Short mmCIF file of the C-alpha atoms (twelve columns), coordinates in Angstrom:
data_MODEL
# 
_entry.id   MODEL 
# 
loop_
_atom_site.group_PDB 
_atom_site.id 
_atom_site.type_symbol 
_atom_site.label_atom_id 
_atom_site.label_alt_id 
_atom_site.label_comp_id 
_atom_site.label_asym_id 
_atom_site.label_seq_id 
_atom_site.Cartn_x 
_atom_site.Cartn_y 
_atom_site.Cartn_z 
_atom_site.pdbx_PDB_model_num 
ATOM 1   C CA . MET A 1   35.644  38.637  16.686  1 
ATOM 2   C CA . LYS A 2   32.964  37.815  19.258  1 
ATOM 3   C CA . THR A 3   29.357  37.587  18.020  1 
ATOM 4   C CA . THR A 4   26.781  39.463  20.072  1 
ATOM 5   C CA . VAL A 5   23.054  38.925  20.383  1 
ATOM 6   C CA . ALA A 6   22.467  42.021  18.298  1 
ATOM 7   C CA . ASP A 7   24.391  40.458  15.426  1 
ATOM 8   C CA . LEU A 8   22.035  37.479  15.216  1 
ATOM 9   C CA . LYS A 9   19.088  37.497  12.880  1 
ATOM 10  C CA . GLU A 10  15.858  38.127  14.707  1 
ATOM 11  C CA . TYR A 11  13.986  34.869  15.371  1 
ATOM 12  C CA . THR A 12  10.444  35.223  16.752  1 
ATOM 13  C CA . ALA A 13  7.131   33.427  16.858  1 
ATOM 14  C CA . ASN A 14  6.368   34.917  13.444  1 
ATOM 15  C CA . ASP A 15  9.037   32.621  11.979  1 
ATOM 16  C CA . ILE A 16  7.219   29.470  13.128  1 
ATOM 17  C CA . GLN A 17  5.196   27.974  10.285  1 
ATOM 18  C CA . ILE A 18  2.143   25.793  10.815  1 
ATOM 19  C CA . LEU A 19  1.316   23.597  7.840   1 
ATOM 20  C CA . GLU A 20  -2.382  22.803  7.616   1 
ATOM 21  C CA . GLY A 21  -3.988  19.668  6.229   1 
ATOM 22  C CA . LEU A 22  -1.898  17.806  3.672   1 
ATOM 23  C CA . GLU A 23  0.439   20.716  2.948   1 
ATOM 24  C CA . ALA A 24  3.172   19.094  5.058   1 
ATOM 25  C CA . VAL A 25  3.115   16.045  2.784   1 
ATOM 26  C CA . ARG A 26  3.557   18.161  -0.325  1 
ATOM 27  C CA . ARG A 27  6.376   20.169  1.285   1 
ATOM 28  C CA . ARG A 28  8.303   17.109  2.515   1 
ATOM 29  C CA . PRO A 29  7.048   14.072  0.531   1 
ATOM 30  C CA . SER A 30  10.161  11.994  1.209   1 
ATOM 31  C CA . MET A 31  9.247   11.848  4.894   1 
ATOM 32  C CA . TYR A 32  6.210   9.781   3.925   1 
ATOM 33  C CA . ILE A 33  7.182   7.755   0.858   1 
ATOM 34  C CA . GLY A 34  10.973  7.551   1.100   1 
ATOM 35  C CA . ASP A 35  11.876  9.643   -1.942  1 
ATOM 36  C CA . THR A 36  10.410  11.284  -5.038  1 
ATOM 37  C CA . GLY A 37  12.187  8.982   -7.480  1 
ATOM 38  C CA . ILE A 38  11.093  5.670   -8.948  1 
ATOM 39  C CA . ARG A 39  10.843  4.025   -5.520  1 
ATOM 40  C CA . GLY A 40  8.540   6.689   -4.115  1 
ATOM 41  C CA . LEU A 41  6.416   6.667   -7.264  1 
ATOM 42  C CA . HIS A 42  5.672   2.959   -6.913  1 
ATOM 43  C CA . HIS A 43  5.156   3.362   -3.188  1 
ATOM 44  C CA . LEU A 44  1.981   5.305   -3.994  1 
ATOM 45  C CA . VAL A 45  0.499   2.207   -5.605  1 
ATOM 46  C CA . TYR A 46  1.577   -0.027  -2.738  1 
ATOM 47  C CA . GLU A 47  -0.152  2.191   -0.183  1 
ATOM 48  C CA . VAL A 48  -3.491  1.941   -1.983  1 
ATOM 49  C CA . VAL A 49  -3.037  -1.781  -2.592  1 
ATOM 50  C CA . ASP A 50  -2.248  -2.303  1.103   1 
ATOM 51  C CA . ASN A 51  -5.700  -1.001  2.005   1 
ATOM 52  C CA . ALA A 52  -7.292  -3.546  -0.315  1 
ATOM 53  C CA . ILE A 53  -5.105  -6.311  1.092   1 
ATOM 54  C CA . ASP A 54  -6.181  -5.415  4.623   1 
ATOM 55  C CA . GLU A 55  -9.760  -6.045  3.507   1 
ATOM 56  C CA . ALA A 56  -8.675  -9.405  2.089   1 
ATOM 57  C CA . MET A 57  -6.902  -10.405 5.304   1 
ATOM 58  C CA . ALA A 58  -10.016 -9.461  7.262   1 
ATOM 59  C CA . GLY A 59  -12.000 -11.848 5.050   1 
ATOM 60  C CA . TYR A 60  -14.008 -9.309  3.061   1 
ATOM 61  C CA . CYS A 61  -12.141 -9.193  -0.260  1 
ATOM 62  C CA . ASP A 62  -10.933 -11.850 -2.684  1 
ATOM 63  C CA . GLN A 63  -10.094 -9.797  -5.774  1 
ATOM 64  C CA . VAL A 64  -7.900  -6.764  -6.447  1 
ATOM 65  C CA . SER A 65  -7.368  -5.110  -9.823  1 
ATOM 66  C CA . VAL A 66  -4.517  -2.723  -10.632 1 
ATOM 67  C CA . ILE A 67  -4.532  -0.849  -13.963 1 
ATOM 68  C CA . VAL A 68  -1.842  1.442   -15.398 1 
ATOM 69  C CA . TYR A 69  -3.289  3.885   -17.955 1 
ATOM 70  C CA . PRO A 70  -1.612  5.553   -20.969 1 
ATOM 71  C CA . ASP A 71  -1.734  8.968   -19.251 1 
ATOM 72  C CA . GLY A 72  0.425   7.655   -16.394 1 
ATOM 73  C CA . SER A 73  -2.411  7.283   -13.911 1 
ATOM 74  C CA . VAL A 74  -3.123  4.124   -11.912 1 
ATOM 75  C CA . SER A 75  -6.304  2.651   -10.476 1 
ATOM 76  C CA . VAL A 76  -6.635  0.132   -7.665  1 
ATOM 77  C CA . GLU A 77  -10.003 -1.556  -7.223  1 
ATOM 78  C CA . ASP A 78  -11.162 -4.164  -4.723  1 
ATOM 79  C CA . ASN A 79  -14.376 -5.943  -3.830  1 
ATOM 80  C CA . GLY A 80  -14.111 -5.336  -0.084  1 
ATOM 81  C CA . ARG A 81  -16.604 -3.584  2.166   1 
ATOM 82  C CA . GLY A 82  -15.954 -0.119  0.729   1 
ATOM 83  C CA . ILE A 83  -14.707 2.868   2.725   1 
ATOM 84  C CA . PRO A 84  -17.498 4.044   5.067   1 
ATOM 85  C CA . VAL A 85  -19.539 6.917   3.651   1 
ATOM 86  C CA . ASP A 86  -21.480 7.941   6.745   1 
ATOM 87  C CA . THR A 87  -20.675 11.206  8.523   1 
ATOM 88  C CA . HIS A 88  -17.826 11.206  11.015  1 
ATOM 89  C CA . PRO A 89  -19.198 12.613  14.300  1 
ATOM 90  C CA . LYS A 90  -16.094 14.645  15.227  1 
ATOM 91  C CA . VAL A 91  -15.495 16.545  11.997  1 
ATOM 92  C CA . ASN A 92  -18.960 16.379  10.432  1 
ATOM 93  C CA . LYS A 93  -17.613 15.097  7.114   1 
ATOM 94  C CA . PRO A 94  -18.077 11.756  5.303   1 
ATOM 95  C CA . ALA A 95  -15.705 9.162   6.705   1 
ATOM 96  C CA . ALA A 96  -14.268 8.544   3.227   1 
ATOM 97  C CA . GLU A 97  -13.313 12.221  2.887   1 
ATOM 98  C CA . VAL A 98  -11.748 12.150  6.357   1 
ATOM 99  C CA . VAL A 99  -9.606  9.153   5.383   1 
ATOM 100 C CA . LEU A 100 -8.383  10.884  2.208   1 
ATOM 101 C CA . THR A 101 -7.732  14.346  3.619   1 
ATOM 102 C CA . ILE A 102 -6.635  13.986  7.258   1 
ATOM 103 C CA . LEU A 103 -3.347  12.402  8.301   1 
ATOM 104 C CA . HIS A 104 -3.579  9.666   10.924  1 
ATOM 105 C CA . ALA A 105 -7.243  9.015   10.228  1 
ATOM 106 C CA . GLY A 106 -8.139  5.376   9.620   1 
ATOM 107 C CA . GLY A 107 -9.528  2.173   11.037  1 
ATOM 108 C CA . LYS A 108 -6.253  0.439   11.907  1 
ATOM 109 C CA . PHE A 109 -5.273  1.892   15.260  1 
ATOM 110 C CA . ASP A 110 -7.124  -0.789  17.239  1 
ATOM 111 C CA . ASN A 111 -8.242  -4.336  16.461  1 
ATOM 112 C CA . LYS A 112 -11.916 -3.562  15.896  1 
ATOM 113 C CA . ALA A 113 -12.028 -3.152  12.106  1 
ATOM 114 C CA . TYR A 114 -8.760  -4.951  11.243  1 
ATOM 115 C CA . GLN A 115 -6.979  -7.628  13.255  1 
ATOM 116 C CA . VAL A 116 -3.878  -7.290  11.054  1 
ATOM 117 C CA . SER A 117 -2.942  -4.471  8.702   1 
ATOM 118 C CA . GLY A 118 0.024   -3.098  6.797   1 
ATOM 119 C CA . GLY A 119 1.047   0.186   5.222   1 
ATOM 120 C CA . LEU A 120 1.265   3.616   6.832   1 
ATOM 121 C CA . HIS A 121 -1.547  3.396   9.390   1 
ATOM 122 C CA . GLY A 122 -3.994  6.246   8.785   1 
ATOM 123 C CA . VAL A 123 -1.510  8.005   6.505   1 
ATOM 124 C CA . GLY A 124 -1.124  6.025   3.276   1 
ATOM 125 C CA . VAL A 125 -4.094  6.925   1.101   1 
ATOM 126 C CA . SER A 126 -4.138  10.554  2.307   1 
ATOM 127 C CA . VAL A 127 -0.472  10.844  1.284   1 
ATOM 128 C CA . VAL A 128 -1.324  9.414   -2.142  1 
ATOM 129 C CA . ASN A 129 -4.097  11.983  -2.415  1 
ATOM 130 C CA . ALA A 130 -1.791  14.844  -1.428  1 
ATOM 131 C CA . LEU A 131 0.855   13.835  -3.985  1 
ATOM 132 C CA . SER A 132 -1.541  13.375  -6.913  1 
ATOM 133 C CA . THR A 133 -2.510  15.924  -9.532  1 
ATOM 134 C CA . TRP A 134 -5.986  14.429  -9.260  1 
ATOM 135 C CA . LEU A 135 -7.616  11.497  -7.546  1 
ATOM 136 C CA . GLU A 136 -10.982 9.939   -8.322  1 
ATOM 137 C CA . LEU A 137 -12.642 7.972   -5.515  1 
ATOM 138 C CA . THR A 138 -15.417 5.490   -6.223  1 
ATOM 139 C CA . ILE A 139 -17.112 3.535   -3.441  1 
ATOM 140 C CA . TRP A 140 -19.728 0.839   -3.739  1 
ATOM 141 C CA . ARG A 141 -21.514 0.563   -0.416  1 
ATOM 142 C CA . GLU A 142 -24.983 0.498   1.117   1 
ATOM 143 C CA . GLY A 143 -26.572 -0.276  -2.243  1 
ATOM 144 C CA . MET A 144 -25.187 2.858   -3.892  1 
ATOM 145 C CA . GLU A 145 -22.210 3.981   -5.967  1 
ATOM 146 C CA . TRP A 146 -20.489 7.015   -4.471  1 
ATOM 147 C CA . HIS A 147 -18.027 9.354   -6.155  1 
ATOM 148 C CA . GLN A 148 -15.681 12.205  -5.216  1 
ATOM 149 C CA . ARG A 149 -12.827 13.975  -6.996  1 
ATOM 150 C CA . TYR A 150 -9.754  15.597  -5.457  1 
ATOM 151 C CA . SER A 151 -7.017  17.875  -6.782  1 
ATOM 152 C CA . ARG A 152 -3.683  17.782  -4.935  1 
ATOM 153 C CA . GLY A 153 -5.516  16.604  -1.839  1 
ATOM 154 C CA . VAL A 154 -8.333  19.151  -1.956  1 
ATOM 155 C CA . PRO A 155 -11.927 17.928  -2.523  1 
ATOM 156 C CA . GLN A 156 -13.421 19.328  -5.729  1 
ATOM 157 C CA . CYS A 157 -16.954 18.240  -4.904  1 
ATOM 158 C CA . GLU A 158 -18.990 16.547  -2.195  1 
ATOM 159 C CA . LEU A 159 -19.034 12.767  -1.818  1 
ATOM 160 C CA . THR A 160 -22.116 12.073  -3.901  1 
ATOM 161 C CA . PRO A 161 -24.208 8.982   -4.722  1 
ATOM 162 C CA . VAL A 162 -24.325 8.633   -8.506  1 
ATOM 163 C CA . GLY A 163 -26.431 5.497   -8.886  1 
ATOM 164 C CA . LYS A 164 -27.446 2.180   -7.418  1 
ATOM 165 C CA . ALA A 165 -25.017 -0.704  -6.967  1 
ATOM 166 C CA . ASP A 166 -25.371 -4.409  -6.272  1 
ATOM 167 C CA . ARG A 167 -21.778 -4.803  -5.060  1 
ATOM 168 C CA . THR A 168 -19.350 -3.429  -2.493  1 
ATOM 169 C CA . GLY A 169 -15.788 -2.222  -2.839  1 
ATOM 170 C CA . THR A 170 -13.499 0.734   -3.389  1 
ATOM 171 C CA . LYS A 171 -11.681 2.135   -6.427  1 
ATOM 172 C CA . VAL A 172 -8.935  4.745   -6.182  1 
ATOM 173 C CA . HIS A 173 -7.758  6.213   -9.493  1 
ATOM 174 C CA . PHE A 174 -4.935  8.763   -9.267  1 
ATOM 175 C CA . LEU A 175 -2.352  10.622  -11.352 1 
ATOM 176 C CA . PRO A 176 0.966   11.297  -9.541  1 
ATOM 177 C CA . ASP A 177 1.893   14.986  -9.459  1 
ATOM 178 C CA . ASP A 178 4.677   15.569  -12.000 1 
ATOM 179 C CA . THR A 179 5.749   18.717  -10.130 1 
ATOM 180 C CA . ILE A 180 6.814   16.484  -7.239  1 
ATOM 181 C CA . PHE A 181 8.043   13.244  -8.781  1 
ATOM 182 C CA . GLU A 182 11.266  13.021  -10.727 1 
ATOM 183 C CA . GLU A 183 10.109  9.785   -12.352 1 
ATOM 184 C CA . LYS A 184 6.679   9.481   -13.948 1 
ATOM 185 C CA . ASP A 185 6.712   6.064   -15.614 1 
ATOM 186 C CA . PHE A 186 5.505   3.050   -13.667 1 
ATOM 187 C CA . SER A 187 7.363   -0.201  -14.245 1 
ATOM 188 C CA . PHE A 188 5.239   -3.220  -15.082 1 
ATOM 189 C CA . ASP A 189 7.967   -5.542  -13.779 1 
ATOM 190 C CA . VAL A 190 8.362   -3.715  -10.467 1 
ATOM 191 C CA . LEU A 191 4.615   -3.689  -9.860  1 
ATOM 192 C CA . SER A 192 4.156   -7.320  -10.861 1 
ATOM 193 C CA . SER A 193 6.976   -8.431  -8.561  1 
ATOM 194 C CA . ARG A 194 5.377   -6.794  -5.528  1 
ATOM 195 C CA . LEU A 195 1.863   -7.961  -6.390  1 
ATOM 196 C CA . ARG A 196 3.111   -11.525 -6.869  1 
ATOM 197 C CA . GLU A 197 4.614   -11.465 -3.375  1 
ATOM 198 C CA . ILE A 198 1.312   -10.289 -1.914  1 
ATOM 199 C CA . ALA A 199 -0.630  -13.005 -3.729  1 
ATOM 200 C CA . PHE A 200 1.687   -15.634 -2.251  1 
ATOM 201 C CA . LEU A 201 1.171   -14.248 1.243   1 
ATOM 202 C CA . VAL A 202 -2.638  -14.103 1.028   1 
ATOM 203 C CA . PRO A 203 -3.807  -17.545 -0.155  1 
ATOM 204 C CA . GLY A 204 -6.853  -17.468 -2.410  1 
ATOM 205 C CA . LEU A 205 -6.601  -13.766 -3.245  1 
ATOM 206 C CA . LYS A 206 -6.634  -12.972 -6.959  1 
ATOM 207 C CA . ILE A 207 -4.669  -9.919  -8.090  1 
ATOM 208 C CA . ASP A 208 -4.896  -8.668  -11.673 1 
ATOM 209 C CA . LEU A 209 -2.393  -6.244  -13.166 1 
ATOM 210 C CA . LYS A 210 -3.058  -4.590  -16.523 1 
ATOM 211 C CA . ASP A 211 -0.829  -2.114  -18.327 1 
ATOM 212 C CA . LEU A 212 -2.857  -0.314  -21.001 1 
ATOM 213 C CA . ARG A 213 0.271   1.443   -22.286 1 
ATOM 214 C CA . ASN A 214 1.453   -1.752  -23.974 1 
ATOM 215 C CA . ASN A 215 -1.452  -4.160  -23.424 1 
ATOM 216 C CA . LYS A 216 0.492   -6.307  -20.960 1 
ATOM 217 C CA . SER A 217 -1.383  -8.145  -18.244 1 
ATOM 218 C CA . VAL A 218 -0.831  -10.792 -15.600 1 
ATOM 219 C CA . ALA A 219 -2.932  -12.437 -12.896 1 
ATOM 220 C CA . PHE A 220 -1.748  -13.918 -9.607  1 
ATOM 221 C CA . LYS A 221 -3.571  -16.388 -7.377  1 
ATOM 222 C CA . TYR A 222 -1.906  -18.967 -5.147  1 
ATOM 223 C CA . ASP A 223 -3.825  -21.241 -2.828  1 
ATOM 224 C CA . GLY A 224 -0.664  -22.659 -1.237  1 
ATOM 225 C CA . GLY A 225 0.435   -19.457 0.514   1 
ATOM 226 C CA . VAL A 226 4.057   -19.330 1.692   1 
ATOM 227 C CA . ILE A 227 4.550   -22.954 0.617   1 
ATOM 228 C CA . SER A 228 3.842   -21.903 -2.965  1 
ATOM 229 C CA . PHE A 229 6.186   -18.952 -2.476  1 
ATOM 230 C CA . VAL A 230 9.092   -21.220 -1.519  1 
ATOM 231 C CA . GLU A 231 8.343   -23.546 -4.437  1 
ATOM 232 C CA . TYR A 232 8.380   -20.516 -6.753  1 
ATOM 233 C CA . LEU A 233 11.746  -19.342 -5.387  1 
ATOM 234 C CA . ASN A 234 13.173  -22.833 -5.949  1 
ATOM 235 C CA . ARG A 235 11.654  -23.318 -9.391  1 
ATOM 236 C CA . ASP A 236 15.052  -23.207 -11.144 1 
ATOM 237 C CA . LYS A 237 16.930  -25.043 -8.394  1 
ATOM 238 C CA . ASN A 238 17.321  -28.679 -7.374  1 
ATOM 239 C CA . PRO A 239 15.487  -29.081 -4.033  1 
ATOM 240 C CA . LEU A 240 16.984  -31.594 -1.595  1 
ATOM 241 C CA . PHE A 241 13.484  -32.757 -0.617  1 
ATOM 242 C CA . LYS A 242 10.220  -32.542 -2.514  1 
ATOM 243 C CA . GLU A 243 7.822   -30.855 -0.094  1 
ATOM 244 C CA . PRO A 244 8.793   -27.605 1.681   1 
ATOM 245 C CA . ILE A 245 8.829   -27.726 5.465   1 
ATOM 246 C CA . TYR A 246 5.887   -25.702 6.789   1 
ATOM 247 C CA . ILE A 247 5.401   -24.429 10.333  1 
ATOM 248 C CA . LYS A 248 2.507   -22.361 11.651  1 
ATOM 249 C CA . GLY A 249 1.857   -21.205 15.190  1 
ATOM 250 C CA . GLU A 250 0.177   -18.532 17.265  1 
ATOM 251 C CA . LYS A 251 1.048   -17.099 20.660  1 
ATOM 252 C CA . ASP A 252 -0.135  -13.931 22.415  1 
ATOM 253 C CA . ASP A 253 -2.265  -13.078 19.346  1 
ATOM 254 C CA . VAL A 254 0.819   -13.169 17.109  1 
ATOM 255 C CA . LEU A 255 0.581   -15.543 14.144  1 
ATOM 256 C CA . VAL A 256 3.767   -16.864 12.555  1 
ATOM 257 C CA . GLU A 257 4.153   -18.866 9.343   1 
ATOM 258 C CA . VAL A 258 7.423   -20.336 8.102   1 
ATOM 259 C CA . ALA A 259 8.195   -22.353 4.979   1 
ATOM 260 C CA . LEU A 260 11.642  -23.528 3.959   1 
ATOM 261 C CA . GLN A 261 13.212  -25.880 1.457   1 
ATOM 262 C CA . TYR A 262 16.919  -26.521 0.944   1 
ATOM 263 C CA . ASN A 263 18.462  -26.851 -2.507  1 
ATOM 264 C CA . ASP A 264 21.889  -27.858 -3.817  1 
ATOM 265 C CA . SER A 265 23.154  -24.289 -4.251  1 
ATOM 266 C CA . PHE A 266 25.264  -22.324 -1.778  1 
ATOM 267 C CA . GLN A 267 23.295  -19.078 -1.721  1 
ATOM 268 C CA . GLU A 268 20.881  -18.370 1.110   1 
ATOM 269 C CA . ARG A 269 17.670  -16.534 0.297   1 
ATOM 270 C CA . VAL A 270 15.539  -15.401 3.216   1 
ATOM 271 C CA . PHE A 271 12.370  -13.389 2.633   1 
ATOM 272 C CA . ALA A 272 10.802  -11.978 5.784   1 
ATOM 273 C CA . PHE A 273 7.489   -10.170 6.096   1 
ATOM 274 C CA . ALA A 274 5.641   -8.463  8.942   1 
ATOM 275 C CA . ASN A 275 1.948   -7.834  8.266   1 
ATOM 276 C CA . LEU A 276 2.700   -8.483  4.564   1 
ATOM 277 C CA . ILE A 277 5.346   -5.747  4.492   1 
ATOM 278 C CA . HIS A 278 8.690   -7.019  3.178   1 
ATOM 279 C CA . THR A 279 11.254  -6.297  5.893   1 
ATOM 280 C CA . VAL A 280 14.320  -6.205  3.686   1 
ATOM 281 C CA . GLU A 281 16.659  -5.389  6.574   1 
ATOM 282 C CA . GLY A 282 15.420  -8.250  8.733   1 
ATOM 283 C CA . GLY A 283 14.383  -7.648  12.327  1 
ATOM 284 C CA . THR A 284 13.672  -9.499  15.546  1 
ATOM 285 C CA . HIS A 285 11.442  -11.959 13.692  1 
ATOM 286 C CA . VAL A 286 14.381  -12.996 11.476  1 
ATOM 287 C CA . VAL A 287 16.751  -13.181 14.448  1 
ATOM 288 C CA . GLY A 288 14.245  -15.334 16.307  1 
ATOM 289 C CA . PHE A 289 13.854  -17.647 13.328  1 
ATOM 290 C CA . ARG A 290 17.603  -18.079 12.894  1 
ATOM 291 C CA . THR A 291 18.061  -18.751 16.612  1 
ATOM 292 C CA . ALA A 292 15.276  -21.332 16.674  1 
ATOM 293 C CA . LEU A 293 16.574  -23.038 13.532  1 
ATOM 294 C CA . THR A 294 20.158  -23.344 14.699  1 
# 
């Protein structure tokens, strides 16, 4: 039987939905963090940590602290410059509120504030905010301590100075929304593995991880960079030469670092990173390395 136009369900402009603000993130979270399982849950932490690491790579931060609390919340604190608190001229809101509530708002789209950066540019921390039951923002900047609270991405108060401060930095404390995530328990081992990698890739940066659920803690700080990383990977192997081979070069504003050390096993282990993001599926940088090596 032939279907006619009259048989089709009416489809008009009224059927087109426009999602405002962070509602799109809450409707389709997997588009932004991969999934709503254990991987996506930990991705929230990585996005906030990436912002702190960008400050470290820019030379303004040398310490990051990550704390997992008994209620399932996590805080990430750094001693960087602090998110700007002055009013954004286009939207007439504090810059910090813009960063946490508007997708694609951030300081990483040109090379003015950050020469190199990782994470979801202008998306990461706002996605974390949208997918959290609550988020507490603390900023130390311009001689003051600033505070603001959010609920599922919506500001619950104005960004307000609450006292004087003799330091700079940012602290983001959030509780993942249990109506969105299938998994609610952070893994100390998963977090420590990722934070260890970052510490290797940013020489001199100290990263502390504390889990108040079971009083576990660990601190990472490696001055040797990728050389220390290779030595760590070979710690249980028999290296064929003592010192890892290290190569560093820059061309067209692209900086490349390579460290390698052969051992007596038959298994190849290649870890590749682009702007500190682990590219598990390789890429042109891995292809280029293999071609140059062989």
